Amino acid sequence: MKTIHLVADTNLFFECKALEQLPWSDLGYDEVVLVLTKPVLDEIDKHKKAAGRTRSRALEIYGRLRGMLTNSLKEVEIKASMPRVVLRSLSSAKPDPSLKDDLDYAKNDERIVGIASTLNSAADGYEVKLFTDDTGPAMTAADFSVPFLMIPPGWRRPSAETPEDKRIKELEKENALYRLQEPKIEIGRCELADESGHIQVMRGVAVPLTSEDVEILIERLKAKHPVKIDFTPPETKVTKDHLGGVTTIDYAAPPDDKIEEYRSSTYPNWLERCRQALRSVHEGRDVMEQAVVIDWPMSNKGTRPASKVRIEFVAKGALRLRRIEEPKRIEDGDEELVVEDERPSPPLRTLPPPPTPPAFEKTVTRATASKSSPLAAEIKLASLMAAGRQSDTRDAIARAAAGGFGPTDRLSRQLRQLTSLDAAILGRPSYLDPLLSSGQPHDFSFVRPLISDFRAQLPSPKDPESFYYDWPADDDVVKGALTCELWRHHSDVETFDFEVSFVGDGPARGTIECTVHADNLTKPVEARLVISRTIESLNMFDVAEAMVENCI
């Protein structure tokens, strides 16, 4: 069993928690013996006449010692196991006489060091150490090789409460009661953020092909679509159809100038276009990070409405804020068209097709069957019948055009009448003059839509319980705010959304700070988000290689 005897300094009894409350297992021993020596007993006796909590602690220890004397006990158990802790009175222990010329035994701290040295010299099967919270006795023990152990800081009891502490506590209590009568604004967690309030996105940046990679792929293109060298014409081809006709096809080599143009210009130019395409294969292939749209939920869970509320968002670092607006619309006759933002050009998907070599010159000679054959007569008869049907169709169209159609004529007359009426109205100075000068009652219901349109264009009054943006709609800003005259308590959760953009194209990091102010809010409510963007390089060789393979 691992045992230690701790020669306790006075501060163990006055500055630390009660002996029963201390975590003795932290020392790592199976049994702990607290040795109470004469210098410490004298200090305890002296503090019985003090005031405050020092006196109460001295009386507590004195009562424990009095019980030991009454029952003729040398020690009393503080803790039964894990570890076992006992308090042992050893008032007869004397300081080490070998240190009397080096230590002043008239001083209690040095007497305790001398006693610890004596007990350590007599130890058999256990350790002896000075147990103190003061650096003075510990340094003295270290100078004379006396083992010591510092009392852990966590063993100290809380400092005594001063009158100033009591006053502060009372003020805090009053402030808490006052704040119970205030709005209680709670800022929730954004959906994109993790538990620590961090939003991280990644952008993939396509890396251009190196010159070596481009040339490797060009060589593959050459092997896949080699330049044509042999222009030897094919042999003459003779075919006979089922009518007995004979078709003869003769081939001749392309002109020399066409062959030369193909070899020296067309084919090399194609290779150069492919080379340029491969050099720009990375363009438009960046994988942009997801849009960082902040949805920040907030609520007033207090017992009072918040008045004249202002919610501020401030971007710090490489971040900017932008309001989220509905897509712009323009009128196109009776329809509304949504105007979308311009999109970047799509990335290159295919390489230019290889050039076609000059074609062989082809001469076709056809010899028809005899006109007296029965099959030729049948073909002629079929042609005449077809021509007759076309003639009948043309005659029908002509008759329809000459005779006219009743419904179509009536529709034409109505259109002409409407056109004339419209021109007459537009020619007058004001189409209201005849109506106003006649003196007769007239129906002015046509004016109602004009009045409705006018009212629709008037700005509607502000709702005091709604939030309104207080920053430009189309600009990236560092700071933006929303305002509300009256934020009801226990109302629905309000969600404030805006988009966060990054400054520059590289890695970026910054914070978004939210602060909620109100006239009847003692302390503003604050929250903070950390937003960062990392960059990952995208290799384009596989993409370019697939384009070469698909070039046909």
Coordinates of C-alpha atoms in Angstrom, one line a residue:
M1 CA 0.0 0.0 0.0
K2 CA 1.4 3.4 -1.0
T3 CA 1.3 5.8 2.0
I4 CA 2.4 9.4 2.4
H5 CA 2.7 11.5 5.6
L6 CA 2.0 15.2 4.8
V7 CA 3.3 17.7 7.3
A8 CA 0.5 20.2 6.9
D9 CA 1.1 24.0 6.8
T10 CA -1.4 26.3 8.4
N11 CA -2.9 27.4 5.1
L12 CA -4.3 23.8 4.5
F13 CA -6.8 24.5 7.4
F14 CA -7.6 28.1 6.8
E15 CA -7.3 28.7 3.0
C16 CA -8.6 25.4 1.6
K17 CA -12.0 23.8 1.5
A18 CA -13.1 21.5 4.4
L19 CA -10.9 18.4 4.7
E20 CA -13.9 16.1 3.9
Q21 CA -14.5 18.0 0.6
L22 CA -10.9 17.8 -0.8
P23 CA -10.2 15.4 -3.8
W24 CA -7.5 13.4 -2.0
S25 CA -7.5 10.8 -4.8
D26 CA -5.8 13.4 -7.0
L27 CA -2.6 12.8 -5.0
G28 CA -2.3 9.2 -6.2
Y29 CA -1.8 7.5 -2.8
D30 CA -3.7 4.7 -1.0
E31 CA -3.4 6.3 2.4
V32 CA -2.8 9.9 3.4
V33 CA -1.8 10.9 7.0
L34 CA -2.1 14.6 7.8
V35 CA 0.5 15.4 10.4
L36 CA -0.6 18.3 12.7
T37 CA 2.6 19.8 14.4
K38 CA 3.1 22.2 17.3
P39 CA 3.7 25.3 15.1
V40 CA 0.4 24.8 13.3
L41 CA -1.4 24.1 16.6
D42 CA -0.1 27.4 18.0
E43 CA -1.4 29.3 14.8
I44 CA -4.9 27.6 15.2
D45 CA -5.0 28.6 18.9
K46 CA -4.1 32.2 18.0
H47 CA -6.9 32.5 15.3
K48 CA -9.6 31.5 17.8
K49 CA -9.6 35.1 18.9
A50 CA -9.8 36.5 15.3
A51 CA -12.9 37.6 13.5
G52 CA -14.8 36.4 10.4
R53 CA -14.5 33.1 8.7
T54 CA -10.9 32.6 9.9
R55 CA -12.2 32.5 13.5
S56 CA -15.0 30.0 12.6
R57 CA -12.5 27.8 10.8
A58 CA -10.1 27.9 13.8
L59 CA -12.9 26.9 16.2
E60 CA -13.9 24.1 13.9
I61 CA -10.4 22.6 13.9
Y62 CA -10.0 23.2 17.6
G63 CA -13.2 21.4 18.3
R64 CA -11.9 18.4 16.3
L65 CA -8.7 18.4 18.3
R66 CA -10.5 18.7 21.6
G67 CA -12.6 15.6 20.7
M68 CA -9.3 13.7 20.1
L69 CA -7.9 14.8 23.5
T70 CA -11.2 13.9 25.2
N71 CA -11.2 10.4 23.8
S72 CA -7.4 10.0 24.1
L73 CA -7.0 9.6 20.3
K74 CA -3.8 10.3 18.4
E75 CA -5.6 10.5 15.1
V76 CA -9.1 10.8 13.6
E77 CA -10.4 9.5 10.3
I78 CA -11.3 12.0 7.7
K79 CA -12.1 9.6 4.8
A80 CA -12.5 5.9 5.1
S81 CA -11.2 4.7 1.6
M82 CA -10.1 5.6 -1.9
P83 CA -7.8 6.8 -0.3
R84 CA -8.0 6.5 3.4
V85 CA -7.3 9.9 5.0
V86 CA -6.5 10.5 8.8
L87 CA -5.6 13.5 10.8
R88 CA -2.8 12.8 13.3
S89 CA -1.6 15.1 16.1
L90 CA 2.1 15.0 16.5
S91 CA 2.9 18.0 18.8
S92 CA 6.0 16.3 20.2
A93 CA 7.9 16.3 16.9
K94 CA 11.1 18.4 17.0
P95 CA 13.0 20.3 14.2
D96 CA 16.0 18.7 12.7
P97 CA 19.0 19.6 14.9
S98 CA 21.4 19.4 11.9
L99 CA 19.7 22.4 10.4
K100 CA 19.6 24.6 13.5
D101 CA 22.5 26.8 12.3
D102 CA 20.8 27.3 8.9
L103 CA 17.2 27.8 9.9
D104 CA 15.6 30.2 12.4
Y105 CA 13.4 27.9 14.4
A106 CA 11.8 31.0 16.1
K107 CA 9.9 31.4 12.9
N108 CA 6.9 29.0 12.4
D109 CA 7.5 28.4 8.7
E110 CA 11.1 27.4 9.2
R111 CA 10.3 25.2 12.3
I112 CA 7.8 23.3 10.1
V113 CA 10.5 22.7 7.5
G114 CA 12.8 21.4 10.2
I115 CA 10.1 19.1 11.6
A116 CA 9.5 17.7 8.1
S117 CA 13.2 17.0 7.7
T118 CA 13.2 15.1 11.1
L119 CA 10.2 13.0 10.1
N120 CA 11.5 12.3 6.6
S121 CA 14.8 11.0 8.1
A122 CA 12.9 8.6 10.4
A123 CA 10.4 7.4 7.6
D124 CA 10.3 3.7 7.0
G125 CA 8.1 2.3 4.1
Y126 CA 6.3 5.6 3.5
E127 CA 7.0 9.1 2.2
V128 CA 7.1 12.3 4.2
K129 CA 6.6 15.7 2.5
L130 CA 5.9 19.2 3.6
F131 CA 2.4 20.1 2.4
T132 CA 2.0 23.9 1.9
D133 CA 0.4 26.5 -0.3
D134 CA 3.1 29.2 0.3
T135 CA 6.2 29.5 -1.9
G136 CA 8.4 30.7 1.1
P137 CA 8.4 27.4 3.0
A138 CA 8.5 25.4 -0.2
M139 CA 11.7 27.3 -1.4
T140 CA 13.3 26.8 2.0
A141 CA 12.5 23.1 1.9
A142 CA 14.0 22.8 -1.6
D143 CA 17.2 24.6 -0.5
F144 CA 17.8 21.9 2.1
S145 CA 16.6 18.9 0.1
V146 CA 13.5 18.4 2.2
P147 CA 10.7 16.8 0.1
F148 CA 7.6 19.0 -0.3
L149 CA 4.3 19.0 -2.1
M150 CA 2.4 22.2 -3.2
I151 CA -1.4 22.2 -2.4
P152 CA -3.3 22.2 -5.7
P153 CA -4.8 25.6 -6.6
G154 CA -8.3 24.0 -7.0
W155 CA -8.3 23.1 -3.3
R156 CA -8.6 26.7 -2.2
R157 CA -12.0 27.8 -1.0
P158 CA -13.6 30.9 -2.5
S159 CA -12.4 34.3 -1.3
A160 CA -14.3 35.9 1.5
E161 CA -17.1 38.2 0.3
T162 CA -16.3 41.8 0.9
P163 CA -18.8 44.6 1.4
E164 CA -18.1 45.7 -2.1
D165 CA -18.8 42.2 -3.3
K166 CA -22.1 42.2 -1.5
R167 CA -23.0 45.5 -3.0
I168 CA -22.2 44.3 -6.5
K169 CA -24.3 41.1 -6.0
E170 CA -27.3 43.2 -4.9
L171 CA -26.9 45.5 -7.9
E172 CA -26.7 42.4 -10.2
K173 CA -29.9 41.1 -8.6
E174 CA -31.7 44.4 -9.1
N175 CA -30.5 44.5 -12.7
A176 CA -31.7 41.0 -13.3
L177 CA -35.1 41.9 -12.0
Y178 CA -35.2 45.0 -14.2
R179 CA -34.1 43.1 -17.3
L180 CA -37.0 40.7 -16.8
Q181 CA -39.2 43.6 -17.7
E182 CA -37.3 44.1 -21.0
P183 CA -37.6 42.4 -24.4
K184 CA -35.6 39.2 -24.6
I185 CA -34.1 38.9 -28.0
E186 CA -32.7 35.5 -29.0
I187 CA -30.6 35.0 -32.1
G188 CA -30.8 31.5 -33.5
R189 CA -28.2 29.5 -35.5
C190 CA -28.0 29.8 -39.2
E191 CA -28.7 26.6 -41.2
L192 CA -25.4 26.7 -43.1
A193 CA -23.3 27.2 -40.0
D194 CA -21.9 24.3 -37.9
E195 CA -22.1 24.2 -34.1
S196 CA -19.2 26.6 -33.7
G197 CA -20.8 29.2 -36.1
H198 CA -18.5 28.5 -39.0
I199 CA -19.5 28.4 -42.7
Q200 CA -17.0 27.0 -45.1
V201 CA -17.3 26.7 -48.9
M202 CA -14.9 25.5 -51.6
R203 CA -14.2 26.8 -55.1
G204 CA -12.6 24.5 -57.7
V205 CA -10.3 26.4 -60.1
A206 CA -9.5 24.8 -63.4
V207 CA -5.8 24.8 -64.1
P208 CA -4.7 25.5 -67.8
L209 CA -2.9 22.6 -69.6
T210 CA 0.9 22.9 -69.8
S211 CA 2.6 23.3 -73.2
E212 CA 3.8 19.8 -72.9
D213 CA 0.3 18.4 -72.3
V214 CA -1.1 20.3 -75.3
E215 CA 1.6 18.9 -77.6
I216 CA 1.0 15.3 -76.3
L217 CA -2.7 15.7 -77.2
I218 CA -2.0 17.2 -80.6
E219 CA 0.2 14.2 -81.4
R220 CA -2.8 11.9 -80.5
L221 CA -5.0 14.0 -82.8
K222 CA -2.5 13.5 -85.6
A223 CA -2.5 9.8 -85.0
K224 CA -6.3 9.7 -84.9
H225 CA -6.8 11.9 -88.0
P226 CA -3.6 11.7 -90.0
V227 CA -3.2 14.0 -93.0
K228 CA -4.2 12.2 -96.3
I229 CA -1.2 11.5 -98.5
D230 CA -2.5 9.1 -101.2
F231 CA -4.9 10.6 -103.8
T232 CA -4.8 7.7 -106.3
P233 CA -8.3 7.6 -107.8
P234 CA -10.4 4.4 -107.3
E235 CA -11.2 2.1 -110.2
T236 CA -14.2 2.8 -112.5
K237 CA -17.5 1.5 -111.1
V238 CA -20.3 0.1 -113.4
T239 CA -23.8 -0.7 -112.0
K240 CA -27.0 -1.9 -113.7
D241 CA -30.6 -1.1 -112.4
H242 CA -33.7 -3.2 -112.6
L243 CA -35.0 -1.2 -115.6
G244 CA -32.0 -2.3 -117.6
G245 CA -30.2 1.1 -117.3
V246 CA -26.4 1.1 -116.9
T247 CA -24.5 3.7 -114.7
T248 CA -20.8 4.2 -115.1
I249 CA -18.8 6.2 -112.6
D250 CA -15.3 7.3 -113.4
Y251 CA -12.9 8.9 -110.8
A252 CA -10.1 11.3 -111.3
A253 CA -7.6 12.7 -108.8
P254 CA -8.4 16.2 -107.2
P255 CA -6.7 19.1 -108.8
D256 CA -3.1 19.6 -107.6
D257 CA -3.8 23.1 -106.2
K258 CA -6.6 21.6 -104.0
I259 CA -4.3 18.9 -102.7
E260 CA -1.5 21.4 -102.0
E261 CA -4.0 23.7 -100.2
Y262 CA -5.2 20.8 -98.0
R263 CA -1.7 19.7 -97.1
S264 CA 0.0 23.0 -96.5
S265 CA -2.9 25.1 -95.2
T266 CA -6.2 23.4 -94.3
Y267 CA -4.8 20.6 -92.2
P268 CA -2.1 22.6 -90.4
N269 CA -4.7 25.3 -89.7
W270 CA -7.0 22.7 -88.2
L271 CA -4.2 21.5 -85.9
E272 CA -3.6 25.1 -84.8
R273 CA -7.3 25.7 -84.0
C274 CA -7.3 22.5 -81.9
R275 CA -4.1 23.6 -80.2
Q276 CA -5.7 27.0 -79.3
A277 CA -8.8 25.1 -78.1
L278 CA -6.8 22.9 -75.8
R279 CA -5.0 25.9 -74.4
S280 CA -8.3 27.4 -73.4
V281 CA -10.0 24.2 -72.3
H282 CA -9.9 25.4 -68.6
E283 CA -12.0 28.5 -69.4
G284 CA -15.5 28.4 -67.9
R285 CA -14.8 25.2 -66.0
D286 CA -14.3 26.6 -62.6
V287 CA -16.6 25.0 -60.1
M288 CA -18.0 28.0 -58.2
E289 CA -18.7 27.7 -54.5
Q290 CA -22.3 27.5 -53.3
A291 CA -24.0 30.7 -52.7
V292 CA -23.7 31.8 -49.1
V293 CA -27.2 32.8 -48.2
I294 CA -27.6 33.7 -44.5
D295 CA -31.0 32.9 -42.9
W296 CA -30.7 34.2 -39.4
P297 CA -33.7 33.4 -37.2
M298 CA -34.4 35.8 -34.3
S299 CA -37.3 36.1 -31.8
N300 CA -38.5 38.3 -28.9
K301 CA -39.2 35.9 -26.1
G302 CA -39.4 38.5 -23.4
T303 CA -42.4 40.0 -21.5
R304 CA -42.3 43.3 -23.4
P305 CA -42.3 44.4 -27.0
A306 CA -39.1 45.9 -28.3
S307 CA -39.4 49.5 -29.5
K308 CA -37.5 51.2 -32.2
V309 CA -35.5 48.1 -33.1
R310 CA -32.4 48.3 -35.3
I311 CA -30.6 45.1 -36.4
E312 CA -27.2 45.7 -37.8
F313 CA -25.0 43.3 -39.8
V314 CA -21.3 44.1 -40.3
A315 CA -18.9 42.3 -42.6
K316 CA -15.3 42.1 -41.6
G317 CA -12.4 40.7 -43.6
A318 CA -12.8 39.6 -47.2
L319 CA -16.6 39.6 -47.1
R320 CA -19.4 41.8 -48.4
L321 CA -23.2 41.8 -47.9
R322 CA -26.0 42.0 -50.5
R323 CA -29.7 42.1 -50.2
I324 CA -31.7 39.4 -51.8
E325 CA -34.1 40.9 -54.3
E326 CA -36.8 39.4 -56.6
P327 CA -35.7 39.0 -60.3
K328 CA -36.3 42.1 -62.3
R329 CA -39.3 42.1 -64.7
I330 CA -40.0 44.0 -67.8
E331 CA -43.3 44.3 -69.7
D332 CA -43.6 42.7 -73.1
G333 CA -47.1 43.5 -74.4
D334 CA -49.4 41.5 -72.2
E335 CA -46.7 39.3 -70.7
E336 CA -44.0 39.9 -68.1
L337 CA -40.5 38.6 -68.8
V338 CA -38.0 37.8 -66.1
V339 CA -34.7 39.4 -66.8
E340 CA -31.9 37.0 -65.6
D341 CA -28.3 38.0 -64.9
E342 CA -25.9 37.5 -67.7
R343 CA -24.3 34.1 -67.5
P344 CA -20.7 33.3 -68.5
S345 CA -20.0 31.6 -71.8
P346 CA -20.3 27.9 -71.6
P347 CA -17.0 25.9 -71.6
L348 CA -15.7 24.4 -74.8
R349 CA -17.1 20.9 -75.2
T350 CA -15.7 19.6 -78.5
L351 CA -12.7 20.2 -80.7
P352 CA -13.1 21.4 -84.3
P353 CA -13.8 18.5 -86.7
P354 CA -10.9 17.4 -88.9
P355 CA -10.8 18.8 -92.4
T356 CA -12.2 16.8 -95.3
P357 CA -9.5 16.0 -97.9
P358 CA -10.2 17.1 -101.5
A359 CA -12.8 14.9 -103.1
F360 CA -12.1 12.8 -106.2
E361 CA -13.6 14.2 -109.4
K362 CA -16.5 11.9 -110.4
T363 CA -18.0 11.5 -113.9
V364 CA -21.3 9.6 -114.0
T365 CA -22.6 8.2 -117.3
R366 CA -26.1 6.6 -117.5
A367 CA -27.4 4.5 -120.4
T368 CA -31.3 4.1 -120.2
A369 CA -33.4 1.1 -121.2
S370 CA -35.1 0.9 -124.6
K371 CA -38.2 3.1 -125.0
S372 CA -40.2 0.2 -126.5
S373 CA -40.0 -2.0 -123.5
P374 CA -43.3 -2.6 -121.6
L375 CA -41.8 -1.3 -118.3
A376 CA -40.9 2.0 -119.9
A377 CA -44.4 2.4 -121.2
E378 CA -45.8 1.8 -117.7
I379 CA -43.5 4.5 -116.2
K380 CA -44.6 7.1 -118.8
L381 CA -48.3 6.4 -118.1
A382 CA -47.7 6.8 -114.3
S383 CA -46.0 10.2 -115.0
L384 CA -48.9 11.5 -117.1
M385 CA -51.4 10.5 -114.3
A386 CA -49.4 12.4 -111.7
A387 CA -49.2 15.5 -113.9
G388 CA -53.0 15.4 -114.4
R389 CA -53.6 15.3 -110.6
Q390 CA -51.3 18.4 -110.1
S391 CA -53.3 20.2 -112.8
D392 CA -56.6 19.4 -111.1
T393 CA -55.3 20.8 -107.8
R394 CA -54.2 24.1 -109.5
D395 CA -57.6 24.5 -111.1
A396 CA -59.3 24.1 -107.7
I397 CA -57.2 26.7 -106.1
A398 CA -57.9 29.2 -108.9
R399 CA -61.6 28.6 -108.7
A400 CA -61.6 29.2 -104.9
A401 CA -59.6 32.4 -105.4
A402 CA -62.0 33.7 -108.0
G403 CA -65.2 32.8 -106.2
G404 CA -64.1 34.0 -102.7
F405 CA -65.4 32.8 -99.4
G406 CA -68.3 34.5 -97.5
P407 CA -67.0 34.4 -94.0
T408 CA -63.6 35.7 -95.0
D409 CA -65.2 38.6 -96.9
R410 CA -67.3 39.6 -93.9
L411 CA -64.2 39.5 -91.6
S412 CA -62.3 41.8 -94.0
R413 CA -65.1 44.3 -94.0
Q414 CA -65.3 44.4 -90.2
L415 CA -61.5 44.9 -89.9
R416 CA -61.7 47.8 -92.4
Q417 CA -64.5 49.4 -90.3
L418 CA -62.6 49.1 -87.1
T419 CA -59.5 50.6 -88.7
S420 CA -61.4 53.6 -90.0
L421 CA -63.0 54.2 -86.6
D422 CA -59.7 54.1 -84.8
A423 CA -58.1 56.6 -87.2
A424 CA -61.1 59.0 -86.7
I425 CA -60.7 58.9 -82.9
L426 CA -57.0 59.5 -83.0
G427 CA -57.5 62.5 -85.3
R428 CA -59.5 64.4 -82.7
P429 CA -57.9 66.9 -80.2
S430 CA -59.5 65.1 -77.3
Y431 CA -62.0 62.3 -77.4
L432 CA -63.5 63.6 -74.1
D433 CA -64.6 67.0 -75.7
P434 CA -67.8 65.8 -77.4
L435 CA -68.9 64.0 -74.2
L436 CA -68.3 67.0 -72.0
S437 CA -69.9 69.6 -74.3
S438 CA -73.1 67.8 -75.1
G439 CA -74.6 68.3 -71.6
Q440 CA -76.0 64.8 -71.7
P441 CA -75.2 62.2 -68.9
H442 CA -72.6 59.8 -69.9
D443 CA -70.9 56.7 -68.5
F444 CA -67.5 57.5 -67.1
S445 CA -66.8 54.0 -65.8
F446 CA -63.7 53.9 -68.1
V447 CA -62.1 56.3 -65.7
R448 CA -62.1 53.9 -62.7
P449 CA -59.2 51.7 -64.0
L450 CA -57.1 54.9 -64.3
I451 CA -57.8 55.9 -60.7
S452 CA -57.0 52.3 -59.5
D453 CA -53.7 52.4 -61.4
F454 CA -52.9 55.8 -59.8
R455 CA -53.6 54.5 -56.3
A456 CA -51.5 51.4 -56.9
Q457 CA -48.5 53.7 -57.6
L458 CA -48.8 55.6 -54.4
P459 CA -46.4 54.4 -51.6
S460 CA -48.2 52.4 -49.0
P461 CA -47.8 53.5 -45.3
K462 CA -45.2 51.7 -43.3
D463 CA -46.4 48.9 -41.0
P464 CA -45.0 49.6 -37.5
E465 CA -44.6 45.9 -36.8
S466 CA -42.7 45.1 -40.0
F467 CA -38.9 45.2 -40.6
Y468 CA -37.6 47.4 -43.4
Y469 CA -34.1 47.3 -45.0
D470 CA -31.9 50.2 -44.5
W471 CA -29.2 49.5 -47.1
P472 CA -29.0 49.8 -50.9
A473 CA -30.7 47.0 -52.9
D474 CA -28.2 46.6 -55.7
D475 CA -24.8 47.2 -54.0
D476 CA -22.3 45.1 -52.0
V477 CA -21.9 46.8 -48.7
V478 CA -19.8 46.3 -45.5
K479 CA -22.7 47.3 -43.2
G480 CA -26.4 46.9 -43.5
A481 CA -29.4 47.2 -41.1
L482 CA -33.1 46.6 -40.7
T483 CA -35.5 48.7 -38.6
C484 CA -38.8 48.1 -36.9
E485 CA -40.9 50.4 -34.8
L486 CA -42.4 47.7 -32.6
W487 CA -41.3 44.0 -32.3
R488 CA -44.0 42.1 -30.5
H489 CA -43.0 39.6 -27.8
H490 CA -44.0 36.0 -28.3
S491 CA -44.6 36.6 -32.0
D492 CA -43.5 34.4 -34.8
V493 CA -39.8 33.9 -35.4
E494 CA -38.4 36.5 -37.8
T495 CA -35.8 35.3 -40.3
F496 CA -33.5 37.8 -41.9
D497 CA -31.8 36.7 -45.1
F498 CA -29.0 38.2 -47.2
E499 CA -26.2 37.0 -49.4
V500 CA -22.5 37.1 -48.5
S501 CA -20.0 37.5 -51.3
F502 CA -16.2 37.2 -51.2
V503 CA -13.7 39.8 -52.1
G504 CA -11.3 38.6 -54.8
D505 CA -10.9 35.1 -56.3
G506 CA -8.5 33.4 -54.0
P507 CA -8.9 32.0 -50.5
A508 CA -10.9 34.3 -48.2
R509 CA -12.0 34.5 -44.6
G510 CA -14.0 37.0 -42.6
T511 CA -16.8 37.4 -40.0
I512 CA -20.4 38.6 -40.0
E513 CA -21.3 40.3 -36.8
C514 CA -25.0 40.8 -35.8
T515 CA -26.1 43.4 -33.2
V516 CA -29.7 44.0 -32.1
H517 CA -30.5 47.4 -30.6
A518 CA -33.7 48.7 -29.1
D519 CA -34.7 51.7 -27.1
N520 CA -35.9 49.6 -24.2
L521 CA -33.0 47.1 -24.3
T522 CA -30.3 47.7 -21.7
K523 CA -27.6 45.7 -23.5
P524 CA -27.5 45.0 -27.2
V525 CA -27.7 41.3 -28.2
E526 CA -24.8 40.1 -30.3
A527 CA -23.9 37.1 -32.5
R528 CA -21.1 36.2 -34.9
L529 CA -20.5 34.0 -37.9
V530 CA -17.1 33.0 -39.4
I531 CA -17.2 32.4 -43.2
S532 CA -14.3 31.1 -45.2
R533 CA -13.6 30.0 -48.7
T534 CA -10.9 27.5 -49.8
I535 CA -9.6 26.9 -53.3
E536 CA -9.0 23.5 -54.9
S537 CA -7.1 23.0 -58.2
L538 CA -8.9 21.0 -60.9
N539 CA -6.7 19.1 -63.4
M540 CA -8.0 19.5 -67.0
F541 CA -6.0 16.8 -68.7
D542 CA -8.7 14.1 -68.4
V543 CA -11.3 16.5 -69.8
A544 CA -9.0 17.5 -72.8
E545 CA -8.1 13.8 -73.4
A546 CA -11.9 12.9 -73.6
M547 CA -12.3 15.8 -76.2
V548 CA -9.5 14.3 -78.3
E549 CA -11.1 10.8 -78.1
N550 CA -14.5 12.2 -79.2
C551 CA -13.2 14.3 -82.1
I552 CA -14.6 12.7 -85.2

